[in-house]
Short mmCIF file of N, CA and C in Angstrom, two decimals:
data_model
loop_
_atom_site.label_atom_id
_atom_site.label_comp_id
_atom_site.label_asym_id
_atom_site.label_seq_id
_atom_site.Cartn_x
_atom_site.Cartn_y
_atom_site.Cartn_z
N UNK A 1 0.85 -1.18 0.00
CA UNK A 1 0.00 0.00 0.00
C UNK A 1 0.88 1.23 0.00
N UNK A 2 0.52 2.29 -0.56
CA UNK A 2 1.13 3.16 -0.95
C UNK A 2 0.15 4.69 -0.69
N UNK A 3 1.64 5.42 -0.10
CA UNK A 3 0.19 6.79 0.68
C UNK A 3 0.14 7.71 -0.94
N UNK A 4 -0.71 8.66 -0.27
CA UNK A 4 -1.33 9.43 -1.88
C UNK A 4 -0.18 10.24 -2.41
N UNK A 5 0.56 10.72 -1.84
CA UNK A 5 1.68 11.12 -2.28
C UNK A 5 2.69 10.28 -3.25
N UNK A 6 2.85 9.08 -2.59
CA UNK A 6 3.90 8.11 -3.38
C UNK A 6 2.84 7.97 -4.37
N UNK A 7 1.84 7.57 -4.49
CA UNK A 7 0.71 7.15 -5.57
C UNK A 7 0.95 8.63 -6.74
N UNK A 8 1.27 9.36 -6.53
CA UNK A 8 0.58 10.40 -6.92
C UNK A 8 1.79 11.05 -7.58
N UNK A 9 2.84 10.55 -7.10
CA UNK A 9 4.37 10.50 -7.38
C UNK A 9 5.19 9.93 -9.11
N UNK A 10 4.34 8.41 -8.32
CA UNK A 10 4.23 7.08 -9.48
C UNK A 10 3.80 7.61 -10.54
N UNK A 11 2.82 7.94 -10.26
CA UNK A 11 1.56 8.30 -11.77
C UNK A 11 2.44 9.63 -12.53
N UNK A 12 2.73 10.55 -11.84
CA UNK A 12 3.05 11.77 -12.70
C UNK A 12 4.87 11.16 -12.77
N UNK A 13 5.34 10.40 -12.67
CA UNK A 13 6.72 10.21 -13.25
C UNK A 13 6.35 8.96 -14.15
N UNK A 14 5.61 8.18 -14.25
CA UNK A 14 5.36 7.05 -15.39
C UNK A 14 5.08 7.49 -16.80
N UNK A 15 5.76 6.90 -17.22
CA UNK A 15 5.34 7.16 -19.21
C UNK A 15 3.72 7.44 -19.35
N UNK A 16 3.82 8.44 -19.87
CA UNK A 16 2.04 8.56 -20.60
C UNK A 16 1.36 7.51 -21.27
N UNK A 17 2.75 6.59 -22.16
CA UNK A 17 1.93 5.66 -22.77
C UNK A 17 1.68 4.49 -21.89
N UNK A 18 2.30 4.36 -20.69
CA UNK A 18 1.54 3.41 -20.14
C UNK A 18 -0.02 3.41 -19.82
N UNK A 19 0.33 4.70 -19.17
CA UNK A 19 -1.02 5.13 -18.71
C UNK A 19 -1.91 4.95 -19.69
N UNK A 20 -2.06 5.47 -20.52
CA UNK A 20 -3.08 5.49 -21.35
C UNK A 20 -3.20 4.10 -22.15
N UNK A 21 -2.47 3.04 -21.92
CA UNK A 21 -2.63 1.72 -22.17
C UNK A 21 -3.42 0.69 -21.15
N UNK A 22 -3.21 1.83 -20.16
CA UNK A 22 -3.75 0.90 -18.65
C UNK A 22 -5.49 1.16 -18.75
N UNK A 23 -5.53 2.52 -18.99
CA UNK A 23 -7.03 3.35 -19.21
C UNK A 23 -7.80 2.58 -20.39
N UNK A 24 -7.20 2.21 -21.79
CA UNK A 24 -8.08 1.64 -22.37
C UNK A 24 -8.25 0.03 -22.28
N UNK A 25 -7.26 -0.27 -21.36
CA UNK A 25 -7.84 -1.58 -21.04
C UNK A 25 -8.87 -1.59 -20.14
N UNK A 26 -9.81 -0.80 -19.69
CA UNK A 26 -10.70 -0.69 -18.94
C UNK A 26 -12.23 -1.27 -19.71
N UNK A 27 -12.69 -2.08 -19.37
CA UNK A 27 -14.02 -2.52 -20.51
C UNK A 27 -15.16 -1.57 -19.96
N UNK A 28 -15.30 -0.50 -19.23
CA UNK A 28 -16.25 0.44 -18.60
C UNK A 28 -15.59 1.07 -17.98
N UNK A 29 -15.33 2.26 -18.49
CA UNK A 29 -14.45 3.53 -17.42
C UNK A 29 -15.81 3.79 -16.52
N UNK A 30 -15.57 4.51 -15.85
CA UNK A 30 -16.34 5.10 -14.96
C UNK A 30 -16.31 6.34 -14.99
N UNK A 31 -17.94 6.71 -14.60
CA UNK A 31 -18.86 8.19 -15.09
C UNK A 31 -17.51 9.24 -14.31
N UNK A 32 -17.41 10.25 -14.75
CA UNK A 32 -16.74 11.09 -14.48
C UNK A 32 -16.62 12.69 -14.12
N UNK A 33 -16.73 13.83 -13.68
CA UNK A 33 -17.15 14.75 -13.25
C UNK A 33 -16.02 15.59 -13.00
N UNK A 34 -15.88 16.26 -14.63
CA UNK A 34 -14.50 17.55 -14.02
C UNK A 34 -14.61 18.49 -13.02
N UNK A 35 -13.48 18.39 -12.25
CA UNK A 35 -13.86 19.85 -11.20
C UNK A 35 -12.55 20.54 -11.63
N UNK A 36 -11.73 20.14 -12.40
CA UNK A 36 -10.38 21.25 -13.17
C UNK A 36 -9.93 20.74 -14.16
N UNK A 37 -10.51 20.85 -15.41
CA UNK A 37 -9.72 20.01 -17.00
C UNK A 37 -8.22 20.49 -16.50
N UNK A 38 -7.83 19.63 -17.77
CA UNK A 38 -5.94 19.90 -17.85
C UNK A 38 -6.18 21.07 -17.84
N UNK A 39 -4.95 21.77 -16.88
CA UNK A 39 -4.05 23.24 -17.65
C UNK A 39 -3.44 23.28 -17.37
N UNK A 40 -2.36 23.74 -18.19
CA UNK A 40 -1.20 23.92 -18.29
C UNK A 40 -0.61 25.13 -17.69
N UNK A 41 0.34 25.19 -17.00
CA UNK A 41 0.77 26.39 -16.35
C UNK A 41 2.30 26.22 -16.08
N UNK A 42 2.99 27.20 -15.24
CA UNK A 42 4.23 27.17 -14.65
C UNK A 42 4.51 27.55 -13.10
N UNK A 43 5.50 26.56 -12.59
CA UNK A 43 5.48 26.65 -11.49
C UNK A 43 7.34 27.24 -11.25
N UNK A 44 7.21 27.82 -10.12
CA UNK A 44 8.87 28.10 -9.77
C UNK A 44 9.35 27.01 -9.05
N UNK A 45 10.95 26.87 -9.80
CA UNK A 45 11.52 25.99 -8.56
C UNK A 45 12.56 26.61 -8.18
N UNK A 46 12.68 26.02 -7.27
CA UNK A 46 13.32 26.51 -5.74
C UNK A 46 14.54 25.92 -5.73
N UNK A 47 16.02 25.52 -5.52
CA UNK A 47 16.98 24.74 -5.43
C UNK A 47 17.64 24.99 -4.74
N UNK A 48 18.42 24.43 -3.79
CA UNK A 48 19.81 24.16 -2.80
C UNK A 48 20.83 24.01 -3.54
N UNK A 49 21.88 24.78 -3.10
CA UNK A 49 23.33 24.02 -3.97
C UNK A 49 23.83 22.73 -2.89
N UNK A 50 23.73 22.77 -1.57
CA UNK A 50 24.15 21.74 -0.72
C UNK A 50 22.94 21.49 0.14
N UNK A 51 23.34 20.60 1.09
CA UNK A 51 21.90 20.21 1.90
C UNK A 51 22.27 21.66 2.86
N UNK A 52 23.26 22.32 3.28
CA UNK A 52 23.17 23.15 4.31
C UNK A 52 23.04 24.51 3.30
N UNK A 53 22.85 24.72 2.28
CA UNK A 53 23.30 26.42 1.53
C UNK A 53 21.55 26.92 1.49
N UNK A 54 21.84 27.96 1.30
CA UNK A 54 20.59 28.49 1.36
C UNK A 54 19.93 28.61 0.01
N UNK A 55 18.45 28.21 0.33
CA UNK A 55 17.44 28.04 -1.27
C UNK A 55 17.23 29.23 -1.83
N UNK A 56 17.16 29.30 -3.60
CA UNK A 56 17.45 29.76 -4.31
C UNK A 56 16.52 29.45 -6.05
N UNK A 57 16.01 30.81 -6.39
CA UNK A 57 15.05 30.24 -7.23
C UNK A 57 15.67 29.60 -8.38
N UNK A 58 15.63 28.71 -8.95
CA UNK A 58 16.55 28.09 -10.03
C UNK A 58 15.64 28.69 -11.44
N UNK A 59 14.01 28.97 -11.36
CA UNK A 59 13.56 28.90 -12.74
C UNK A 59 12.24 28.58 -12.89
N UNK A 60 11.70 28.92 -13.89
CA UNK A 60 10.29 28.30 -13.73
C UNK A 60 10.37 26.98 -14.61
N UNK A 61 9.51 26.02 -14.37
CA UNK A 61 9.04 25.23 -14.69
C UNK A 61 7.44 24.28 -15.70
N UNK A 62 6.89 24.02 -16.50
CA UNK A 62 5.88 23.88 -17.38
C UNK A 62 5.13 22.49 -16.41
N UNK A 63 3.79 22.86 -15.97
CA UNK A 63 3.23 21.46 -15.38
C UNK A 63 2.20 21.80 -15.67
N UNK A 64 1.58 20.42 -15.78
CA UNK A 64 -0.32 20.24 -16.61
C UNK A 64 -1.04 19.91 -14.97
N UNK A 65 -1.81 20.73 -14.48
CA UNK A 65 -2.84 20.48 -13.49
C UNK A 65 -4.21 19.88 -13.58
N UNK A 66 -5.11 18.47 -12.78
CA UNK A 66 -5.91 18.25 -13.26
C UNK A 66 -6.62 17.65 -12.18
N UNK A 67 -8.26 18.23 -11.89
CA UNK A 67 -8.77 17.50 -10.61
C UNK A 67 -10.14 16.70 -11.00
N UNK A 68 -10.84 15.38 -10.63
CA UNK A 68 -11.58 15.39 -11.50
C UNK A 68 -12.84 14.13 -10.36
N UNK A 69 -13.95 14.04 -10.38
CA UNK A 69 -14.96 13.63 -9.36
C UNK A 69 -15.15 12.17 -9.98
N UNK A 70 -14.68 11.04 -9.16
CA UNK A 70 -15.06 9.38 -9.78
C UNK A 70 -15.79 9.36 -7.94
N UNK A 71 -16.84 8.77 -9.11
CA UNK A 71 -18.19 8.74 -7.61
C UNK A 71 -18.03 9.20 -6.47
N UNK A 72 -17.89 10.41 -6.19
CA UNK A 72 -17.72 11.07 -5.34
C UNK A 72 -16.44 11.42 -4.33
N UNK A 73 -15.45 10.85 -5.11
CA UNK A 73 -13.96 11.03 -4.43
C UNK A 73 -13.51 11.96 -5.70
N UNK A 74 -12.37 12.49 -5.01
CA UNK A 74 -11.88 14.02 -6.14
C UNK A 74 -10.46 13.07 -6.26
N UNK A 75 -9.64 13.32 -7.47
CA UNK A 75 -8.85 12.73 -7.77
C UNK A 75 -7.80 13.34 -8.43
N UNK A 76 -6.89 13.90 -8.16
CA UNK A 76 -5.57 15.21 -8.26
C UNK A 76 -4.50 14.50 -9.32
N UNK A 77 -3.87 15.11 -10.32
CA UNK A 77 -2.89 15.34 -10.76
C UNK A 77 -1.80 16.57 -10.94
N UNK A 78 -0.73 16.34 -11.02
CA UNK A 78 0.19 17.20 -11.29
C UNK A 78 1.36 16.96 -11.84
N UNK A 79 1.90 16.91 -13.23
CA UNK A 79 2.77 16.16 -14.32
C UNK A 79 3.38 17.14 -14.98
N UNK A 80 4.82 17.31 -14.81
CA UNK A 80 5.86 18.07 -15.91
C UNK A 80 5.17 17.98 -17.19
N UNK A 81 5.35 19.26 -17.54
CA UNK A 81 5.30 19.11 -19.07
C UNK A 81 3.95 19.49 -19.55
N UNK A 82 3.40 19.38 -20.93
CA UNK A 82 2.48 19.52 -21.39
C UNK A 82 1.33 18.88 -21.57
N UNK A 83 1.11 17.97 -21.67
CA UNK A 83 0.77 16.28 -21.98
C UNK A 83 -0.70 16.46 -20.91
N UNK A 84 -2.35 16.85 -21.74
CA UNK A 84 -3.13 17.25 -20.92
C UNK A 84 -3.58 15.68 -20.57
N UNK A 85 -3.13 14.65 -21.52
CA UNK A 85 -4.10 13.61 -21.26
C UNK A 85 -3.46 12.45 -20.14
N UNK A 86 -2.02 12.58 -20.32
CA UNK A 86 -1.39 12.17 -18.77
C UNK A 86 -1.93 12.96 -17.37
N UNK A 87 -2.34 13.67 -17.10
CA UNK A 87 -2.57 14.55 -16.53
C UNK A 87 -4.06 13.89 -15.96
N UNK A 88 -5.06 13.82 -16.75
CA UNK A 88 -5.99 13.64 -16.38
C UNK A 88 -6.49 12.17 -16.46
N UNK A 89 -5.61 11.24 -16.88
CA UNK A 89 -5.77 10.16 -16.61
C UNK A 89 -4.97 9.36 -15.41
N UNK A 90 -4.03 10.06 -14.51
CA UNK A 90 -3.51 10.47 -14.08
C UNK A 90 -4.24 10.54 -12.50
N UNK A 91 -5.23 11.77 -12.71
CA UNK A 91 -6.27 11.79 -11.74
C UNK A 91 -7.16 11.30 -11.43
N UNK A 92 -8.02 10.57 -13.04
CA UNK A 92 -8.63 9.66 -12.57
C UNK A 92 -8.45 8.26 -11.98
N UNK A 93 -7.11 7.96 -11.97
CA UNK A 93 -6.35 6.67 -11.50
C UNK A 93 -6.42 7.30 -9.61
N UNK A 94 -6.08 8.07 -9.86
CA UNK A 94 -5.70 8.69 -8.36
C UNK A 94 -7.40 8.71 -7.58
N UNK A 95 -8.26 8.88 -8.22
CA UNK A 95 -9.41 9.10 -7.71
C UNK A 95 -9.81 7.48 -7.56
N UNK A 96 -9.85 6.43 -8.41
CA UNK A 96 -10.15 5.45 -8.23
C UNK A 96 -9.59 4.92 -7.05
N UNK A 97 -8.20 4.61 -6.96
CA UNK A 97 -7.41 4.76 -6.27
C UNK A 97 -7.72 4.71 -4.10
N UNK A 98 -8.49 6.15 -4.41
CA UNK A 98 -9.02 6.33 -3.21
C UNK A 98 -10.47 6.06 -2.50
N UNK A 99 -10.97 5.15 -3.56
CA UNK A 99 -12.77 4.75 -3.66
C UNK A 99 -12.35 3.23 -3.01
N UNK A 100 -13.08 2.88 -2.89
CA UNK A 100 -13.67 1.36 -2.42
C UNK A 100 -14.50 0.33 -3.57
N UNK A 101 -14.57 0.79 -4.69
CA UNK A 101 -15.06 0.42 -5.33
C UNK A 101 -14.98 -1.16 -5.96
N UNK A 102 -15.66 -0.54 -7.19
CA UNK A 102 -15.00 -2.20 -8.26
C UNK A 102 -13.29 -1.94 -8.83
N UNK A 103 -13.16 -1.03 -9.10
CA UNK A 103 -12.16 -0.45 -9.83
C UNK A 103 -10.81 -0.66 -8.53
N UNK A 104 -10.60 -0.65 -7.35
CA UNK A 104 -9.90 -0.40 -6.40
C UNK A 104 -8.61 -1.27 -6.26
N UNK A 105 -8.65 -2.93 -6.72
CA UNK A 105 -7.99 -4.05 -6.79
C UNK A 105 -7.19 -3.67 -8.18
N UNK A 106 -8.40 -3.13 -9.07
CA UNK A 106 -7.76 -2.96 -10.80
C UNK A 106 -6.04 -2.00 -10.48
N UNK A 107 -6.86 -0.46 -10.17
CA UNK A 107 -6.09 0.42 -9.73
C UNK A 107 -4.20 -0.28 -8.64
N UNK A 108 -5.03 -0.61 -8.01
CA UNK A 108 -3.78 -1.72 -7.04
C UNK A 108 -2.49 -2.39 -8.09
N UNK A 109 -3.19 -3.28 -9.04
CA UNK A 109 -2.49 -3.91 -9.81
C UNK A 109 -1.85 -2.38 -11.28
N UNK A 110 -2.44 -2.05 -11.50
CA UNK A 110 -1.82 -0.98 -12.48
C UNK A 110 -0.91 -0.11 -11.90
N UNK A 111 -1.05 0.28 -10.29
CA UNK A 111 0.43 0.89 -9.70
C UNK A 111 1.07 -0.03 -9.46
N UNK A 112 1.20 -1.57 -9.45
CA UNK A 112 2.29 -2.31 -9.13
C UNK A 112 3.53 -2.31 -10.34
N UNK A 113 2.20 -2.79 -11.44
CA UNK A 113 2.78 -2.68 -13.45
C UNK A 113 4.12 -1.35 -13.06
N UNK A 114 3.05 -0.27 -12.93
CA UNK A 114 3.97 1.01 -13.09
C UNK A 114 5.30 0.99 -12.29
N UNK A 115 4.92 0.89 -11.22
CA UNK A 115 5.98 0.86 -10.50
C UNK A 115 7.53 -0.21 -10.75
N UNK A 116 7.20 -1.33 -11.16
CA UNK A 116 8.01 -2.39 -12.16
C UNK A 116 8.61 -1.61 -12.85
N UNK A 117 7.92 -0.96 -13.91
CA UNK A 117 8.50 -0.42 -14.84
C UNK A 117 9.20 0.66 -14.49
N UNK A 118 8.69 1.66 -13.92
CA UNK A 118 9.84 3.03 -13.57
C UNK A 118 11.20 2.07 -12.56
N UNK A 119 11.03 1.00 -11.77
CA UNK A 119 12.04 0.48 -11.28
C UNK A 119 13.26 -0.11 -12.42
N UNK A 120 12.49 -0.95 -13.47
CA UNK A 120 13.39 -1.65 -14.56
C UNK A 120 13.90 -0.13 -15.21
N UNK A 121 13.63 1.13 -15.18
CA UNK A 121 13.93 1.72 -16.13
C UNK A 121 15.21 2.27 -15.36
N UNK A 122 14.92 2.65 -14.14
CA UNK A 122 15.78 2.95 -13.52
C UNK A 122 17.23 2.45 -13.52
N UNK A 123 16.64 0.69 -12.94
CA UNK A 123 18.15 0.26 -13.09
C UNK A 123 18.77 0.13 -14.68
N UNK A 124 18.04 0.60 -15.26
CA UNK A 124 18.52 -0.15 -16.86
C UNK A 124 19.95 1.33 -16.87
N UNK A 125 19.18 2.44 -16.42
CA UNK A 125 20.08 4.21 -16.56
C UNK A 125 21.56 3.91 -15.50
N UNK A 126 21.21 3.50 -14.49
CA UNK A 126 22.47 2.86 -13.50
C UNK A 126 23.39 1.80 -14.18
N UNK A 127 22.76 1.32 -14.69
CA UNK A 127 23.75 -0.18 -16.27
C UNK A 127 24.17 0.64 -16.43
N UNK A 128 23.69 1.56 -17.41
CA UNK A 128 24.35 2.39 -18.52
C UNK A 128 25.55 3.51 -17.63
N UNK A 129 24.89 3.43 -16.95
CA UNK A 129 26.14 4.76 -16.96
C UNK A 129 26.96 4.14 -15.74
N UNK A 130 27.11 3.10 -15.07
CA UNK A 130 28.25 2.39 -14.46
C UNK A 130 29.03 1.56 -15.93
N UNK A 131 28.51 1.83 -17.16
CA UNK A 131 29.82 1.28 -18.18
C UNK A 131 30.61 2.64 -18.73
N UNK A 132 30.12 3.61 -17.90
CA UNK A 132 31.70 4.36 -18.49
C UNK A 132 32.16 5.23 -17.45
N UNK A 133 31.90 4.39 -16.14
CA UNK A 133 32.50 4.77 -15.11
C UNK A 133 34.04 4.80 -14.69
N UNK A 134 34.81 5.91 -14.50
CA UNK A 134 36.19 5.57 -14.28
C UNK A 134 36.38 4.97 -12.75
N UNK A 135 37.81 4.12 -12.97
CA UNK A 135 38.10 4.19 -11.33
C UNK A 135 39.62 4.70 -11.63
N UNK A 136 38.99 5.86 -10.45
CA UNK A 136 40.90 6.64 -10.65
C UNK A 136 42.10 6.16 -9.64
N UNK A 137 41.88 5.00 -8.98
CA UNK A 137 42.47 4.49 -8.15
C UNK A 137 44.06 3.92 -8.72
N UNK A 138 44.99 4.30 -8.84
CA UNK A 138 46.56 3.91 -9.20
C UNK A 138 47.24 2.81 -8.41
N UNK A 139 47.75 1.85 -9.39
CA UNK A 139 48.51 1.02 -8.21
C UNK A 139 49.77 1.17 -8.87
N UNK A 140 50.19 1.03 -7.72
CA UNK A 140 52.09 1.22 -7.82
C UNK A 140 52.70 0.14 -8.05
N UNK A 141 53.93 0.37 -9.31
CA UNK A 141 54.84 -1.02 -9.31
C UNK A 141 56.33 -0.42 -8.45
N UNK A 142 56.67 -1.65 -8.13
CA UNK A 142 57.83 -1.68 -7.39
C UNK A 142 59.04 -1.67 -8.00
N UNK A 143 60.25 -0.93 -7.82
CA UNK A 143 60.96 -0.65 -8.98
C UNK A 143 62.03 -2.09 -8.70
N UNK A 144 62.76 -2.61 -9.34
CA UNK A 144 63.42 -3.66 -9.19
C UNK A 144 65.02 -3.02 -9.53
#
């Protein structure tokens, strides 16, 4: 189990095309009720140069916002970038998510999928870039 944050984490760092592979495998989405279509906006970020230096605006940033009513639970997104339909599929995962429903076990198993996958992708970027890792460590020969 996973709190709404990590859930909410998952969803807006997972590929869009999953998502939207997970959504039409659905044989009956469920009725739906916008309370904020996608929009697109910008947010500032904030950055540290060290854990002790003091924060510092680095820049703005492009994120798609999206809130949306699955039987009566509200269901939040927030995703880099442009992409309105990650965004709001996104939320409606997040809204299911937090229902009791039929959908609740489905939801369960589609953040496990995801989560697999952002893990395999992960380690696949750690492969890659431990093969052109130096080691600057010198060993000494002994002169004879």
């Amino acid at each position: 189990m996973t709190t709404r944050s990590e859930r909410m984490t998952l969803l807006a760092a997972s590929d869009p095309a999953d998502l939207d592979r997970h959504w039409k495998e659905f044989d009956r989405h469920p009725s739906l009720k916008w309370t904020r279509r996608p929009q697109v906006g910008a947010i500032a970020v904030r950055a540290r140069a060290s854990r002790t230096g003091s924060l510092f605006e680095l820049g703005e940033m492009t994120v798609t916002r999206c809130s949306v009513e699955v039987d009566g639970t509200t269901g939040y997104a927030y995703v880099a970038g442009r992409n309105k339909r990650h965004a709001a599929i996104a939320a409606v995962f997040d809204a299911l998510a937090e229902t009791d429903g039929d959908h609740k076990h489905r939801i369960d198993d589609i953040l496990s999928d995801l989560r697999a996958r952002l893990d395999r992708c992960h380690a696949a970027k750690i492969a890659q870039a431990r093969t052109s890792a130096v080691d600057f460590f010198m060993q000494l020969q002994e002169e004879k």
